[in-house]
DNA sequence: TCATAACGTGTTATAACATAACACTATCAG
DNA sequence: CTGATAGTGTTATGTTATAACACGTTATGA
């Protein structure tokens, strides 16, 4: 058994969306995207994305592999890593560095450099928009260094977990 | 042999400091800090810090272990991880999540939430000040979520590496 | 039509990163 | 002297990620 990655929270940023909506929308969006780009949205790729969007929480590669195995797919490590790399390239999945875990993108429709809010107790993660969250990178270029990718993760304790701790 | 982590750059942010100065200063600062806090700056802890500040580049835990071994210290994994945890707790070492590597802090004297600029070719890393770099977290609290720790890493290609590629 | 190249999936093996659990010593407060 | 704490050491193992190669399918195009 791997490390637990579960929990609940009522903090607004963690669940301010209709998840049924989110799931259907996301599938449709990703289908259209790959159709338009002439890329294959194969059963394996679809399944991996569904596993991630279903729970809408970060999953480790080996958790994804277990889920694949349960659903009759091959479950040797390169399977998951390859598909995850592919989905990340196209912005439908992000890696949470602080958890060595992967999460489906919440805003695949607009290009963005996402920031993540992570509860270190329940490990729930919210993807927040740069603008909404008040995070900003004032200068995209730092001293002629061309930034290609930014990782922003904010770790703390969500309201639910902090309330639970003081009861 | 582990992955290579070396390279050169002339990008200003990567070497706008006097390294000899930096080394001596850093050692003095950390000594004073632990003295003041009544914490032990043991030979092992000193050595790990020296290894990191010497090169002033990110090193993996196992690279640090090799260096420890060469210098006559024990080199089983927990040795490095424990000392690194200790030094990180006190802000003298940071972990670069994107590289699974550790680097000596460039500004141990003032509390800060550091941001890192990482060249994905030479893997050189610069620690930049939030203010100087134009990075800012406009709101420390997001929807009642108390942020305890932020990870900010910007990956790209430094001027030296991008010049080398086009020649 | 038959190479051959590109892609997607599959396999085995191994590398790279990190921690658990316990042992031993030294130091220090009571 | 005794027990608690801190620091280091050890063995073993857990967790995350990639290398290298095999095989089938599909598209290209000489």
PDB file of N, CA and C (backbone and C1' of nucleotides) in Angstrom, chain A residues 1 5 62 77-78 81 95 100 102, chain D residues 14-22:
ATOM      1  N   UNK A   1       0.840  -1.202   0.000  1.00  0.00           N
ATOM      2  CA  UNK A   1       0.000   0.000   0.000  1.00  0.00           C
ATOM      3  C   UNK A   1       0.873   1.249   0.000  1.00  0.00           C
ATOM      4  N   UNK A   5      -3.492   9.508   0.255  1.00  0.00           N
ATOM      5  CA  UNK A   5      -3.706  10.810  -0.376  1.00  0.00           C
ATOM      6  C   UNK A   5      -5.200  11.072  -0.388  1.00  0.00           C
ATOM      7  N   UNK A  62       2.236   5.409  -9.167  1.00  0.00           N
ATOM      8  CA  UNK A  62       1.966   4.014  -8.853  1.00  0.00           C
ATOM      9  C   UNK A  62       0.518   3.784  -8.430  1.00  0.00           C
ATOM     10  N   UNK A  77       5.491   0.409 -14.745  1.00  0.00           N
ATOM     11  CA  UNK A  77       5.709   1.845 -14.554  1.00  0.00           C
ATOM     12  C   UNK A  77       5.796   2.680 -15.830  1.00  0.00           C
ATOM     13  N   UNK A  78       6.544   2.258 -16.849  1.00  0.00           N
ATOM     14  CA  UNK A  78       6.670   3.162 -18.010  1.00  0.00           C
ATOM     15  C   UNK A  78       5.331   3.517 -18.639  1.00  0.00           C
ATOM     16  N   UNK A  81       4.102   6.598 -16.747  1.00  0.00           N
ATOM     17  CA  UNK A  81       4.960   7.771 -16.931  1.00  0.00           C
ATOM     18  C   UNK A  81       4.880   8.305 -18.358  1.00  0.00           C
ATOM     19  N   UNK A  95       2.087  18.149 -12.695  1.00  0.00           N
ATOM     20  CA  UNK A  95       2.750  17.422 -11.621  1.00  0.00           C
ATOM     21  C   UNK A  95       2.841  18.323 -10.394  1.00  0.00           C
ATOM     22  N   UNK A 100       5.133  14.556  -5.379  1.00  0.00           N
ATOM     23  CA  UNK A 100       5.441  13.571  -6.413  1.00  0.00           C
ATOM     24  C   UNK A 100       4.152  12.948  -6.928  1.00  0.00           C
ATOM     25  N   UNK A 102       0.380  13.588  -9.509  1.00  0.00           N
ATOM     26  CA  UNK A 102      -0.145  14.177 -10.730  1.00  0.00           C
ATOM     27  C   UNK A 102      -1.617  14.506 -10.552  1.00  0.00           C
TER      28      UNK A 102
ATOM     29  P    DG D  14       9.512  -3.067   1.932  1.00  0.00           P
ATOM     30  O5'  DG D  14       9.047  -1.551   1.735  1.00  0.00           O
ATOM     31  C5'  DG D  14       9.111  -0.635   2.825  1.00  0.00           C
ATOM     32  C4'  DG D  14       8.970   0.771   2.298  1.00  0.00           C
ATOM     33  C3'  DG D  14       7.978   0.908   1.162  1.00  0.00           C
ATOM     34  O3'  DG D  14       7.277   2.116   1.380  1.00  0.00           O
ATOM     35  C1'  DG D  14      10.113   1.677   0.449  1.00  0.00           C
ATOM     36  P    DT D  15       6.001   2.490   0.497  1.00  0.00           P
ATOM     37  O5'  DT D  15       6.597   3.466  -0.603  1.00  0.00           O
ATOM     38  C5'  DT D  15       7.153   4.722  -0.214  1.00  0.00           C
ATOM     39  C4'  DT D  15       7.736   5.390  -1.426  1.00  0.00           C
ATOM     40  C3'  DT D  15       6.828   5.468  -2.647  1.00  0.00           C
ATOM     41  O3'  DT D  15       6.602   6.836  -2.862  1.00  0.00           O
ATOM     42  C1'  DT D  15       9.053   4.890  -3.237  1.00  0.00           C
ATOM     43  P    DT D  16       5.687   7.361  -4.040  1.00  0.00           P
ATOM     44  O5'  DT D  16       6.775   7.668  -5.164  1.00  0.00           O
ATOM     45  C5'  DT D  16       7.738   8.672  -4.930  1.00  0.00           C
ATOM     46  C4'  DT D  16       8.661   8.734  -6.109  1.00  0.00           C
ATOM     47  C3'  DT D  16       7.975   8.907  -7.462  1.00  0.00           C
ATOM     48  O3'  DT D  16       8.509  10.086  -8.050  1.00  0.00           O
ATOM     49  C1'  DT D  16       9.622   7.224  -7.567  1.00  0.00           C
ATOM     50  P    DA D  17       8.068  10.557  -9.517  1.00  0.00           P
ATOM     51  O5'  DA D  17       9.112   9.798 -10.454  1.00  0.00           O
ATOM     52  C5'  DA D  17      10.502  10.113 -10.345  1.00  0.00           C
ATOM     53  C4'  DA D  17      11.274   9.326 -11.372  1.00  0.00           C
ATOM     54  C3'  DA D  17      10.742   9.431 -12.802  1.00  0.00           C
ATOM     55  O3'  DA D  17      11.712  10.142 -13.551  1.00  0.00           O
ATOM     56  C1'  DA D  17      11.377   7.193 -12.248  1.00  0.00           C
ATOM     57  P    DT D  18      11.575  10.339 -15.123  1.00  0.00           P
ATOM     58  O5'  DT D  18      12.469   9.150 -15.680  1.00  0.00           O
ATOM     59  C5'  DT D  18      13.804   9.008 -15.176  1.00  0.00           C
ATOM     60  C4'  DT D  18      14.486   7.853 -15.850  1.00  0.00           C
ATOM     61  C3'  DT D  18      14.393   7.816 -17.369  1.00  0.00           C
ATOM     62  O3'  DT D  18      15.723   7.664 -17.848  1.00  0.00           O
ATOM     63  C1'  DT D  18      13.847   5.725 -16.476  1.00  0.00           C
ATOM     64  P    DA D  19      16.031   7.768 -19.393  1.00  0.00           P
ATOM     65  O5'  DA D  19      16.951   6.489 -19.668  1.00  0.00           O
ATOM     66  C5'  DA D  19      17.575   5.822 -18.568  1.00  0.00           C
ATOM     67  C4'  DA D  19      18.116   4.491 -19.029  1.00  0.00           C
ATOM     68  C3'  DA D  19      18.302   4.375 -20.538  1.00  0.00           C
ATOM     69  O3'  DA D  19      19.423   3.520 -20.759  1.00  0.00           O
ATOM     70  C1'  DA D  19      16.701   2.788 -19.831  1.00  0.00           C
ATOM     71  P    DA D  20      20.037   3.388 -22.247  1.00  0.00           P
ATOM     72  O5'  DA D  20      19.504   1.985 -22.757  1.00  0.00           O
ATOM     73  C5'  DA D  20      19.446   0.888 -21.846  1.00  0.00           C
ATOM     74  C4'  DA D  20      18.734  -0.261 -22.507  1.00  0.00           C
ATOM     75  C3'  DA D  20      18.763  -0.213 -24.042  1.00  0.00           C
ATOM     76  O3'  DA D  20      19.049  -1.516 -24.515  1.00  0.00           O
ATOM     77  C1'  DA D  20      16.554  -0.421 -23.282  1.00  0.00           C
ATOM     78  P    DC D  21      19.402  -1.721 -26.083  1.00  0.00           P
ATOM     79  O5'  DC D  21      18.323  -2.798 -26.520  1.00  0.00           O
ATOM     80  C5'  DC D  21      17.964  -3.825 -25.584  1.00  0.00           C
ATOM     81  C4'  DC D  21      16.537  -4.206 -25.800  1.00  0.00           C
ATOM     82  C3'  DC D  21      16.153  -4.463 -27.272  1.00  0.00           C
ATOM     83  O3'  DC D  21      15.640  -5.772 -27.369  1.00  0.00           O
ATOM     84  C1'  DC D  21      14.500  -3.268 -26.138  1.00  0.00           C
ATOM     85  P    DA D  22      15.347  -6.415 -28.844  1.00  0.00           P
ATOM     86  O5'  DA D  22      13.781  -6.728 -28.744  1.00  0.00           O
ATOM     87  C5'  DA D  22      13.282  -7.413 -27.606  1.00  0.00           C
ATOM     88  C4'  DA D  22      11.787  -7.598 -27.791  1.00  0.00           C
ATOM     89  C3'  DA D  22      11.367  -7.914 -29.220  1.00  0.00           C
ATOM     90  O3'  DA D  22      10.358  -8.916 -29.165  1.00  0.00           O
ATOM     91  C1'  DA D  22      10.275  -5.937 -28.493  1.00  0.00           C
TER      92       DA D  22
END
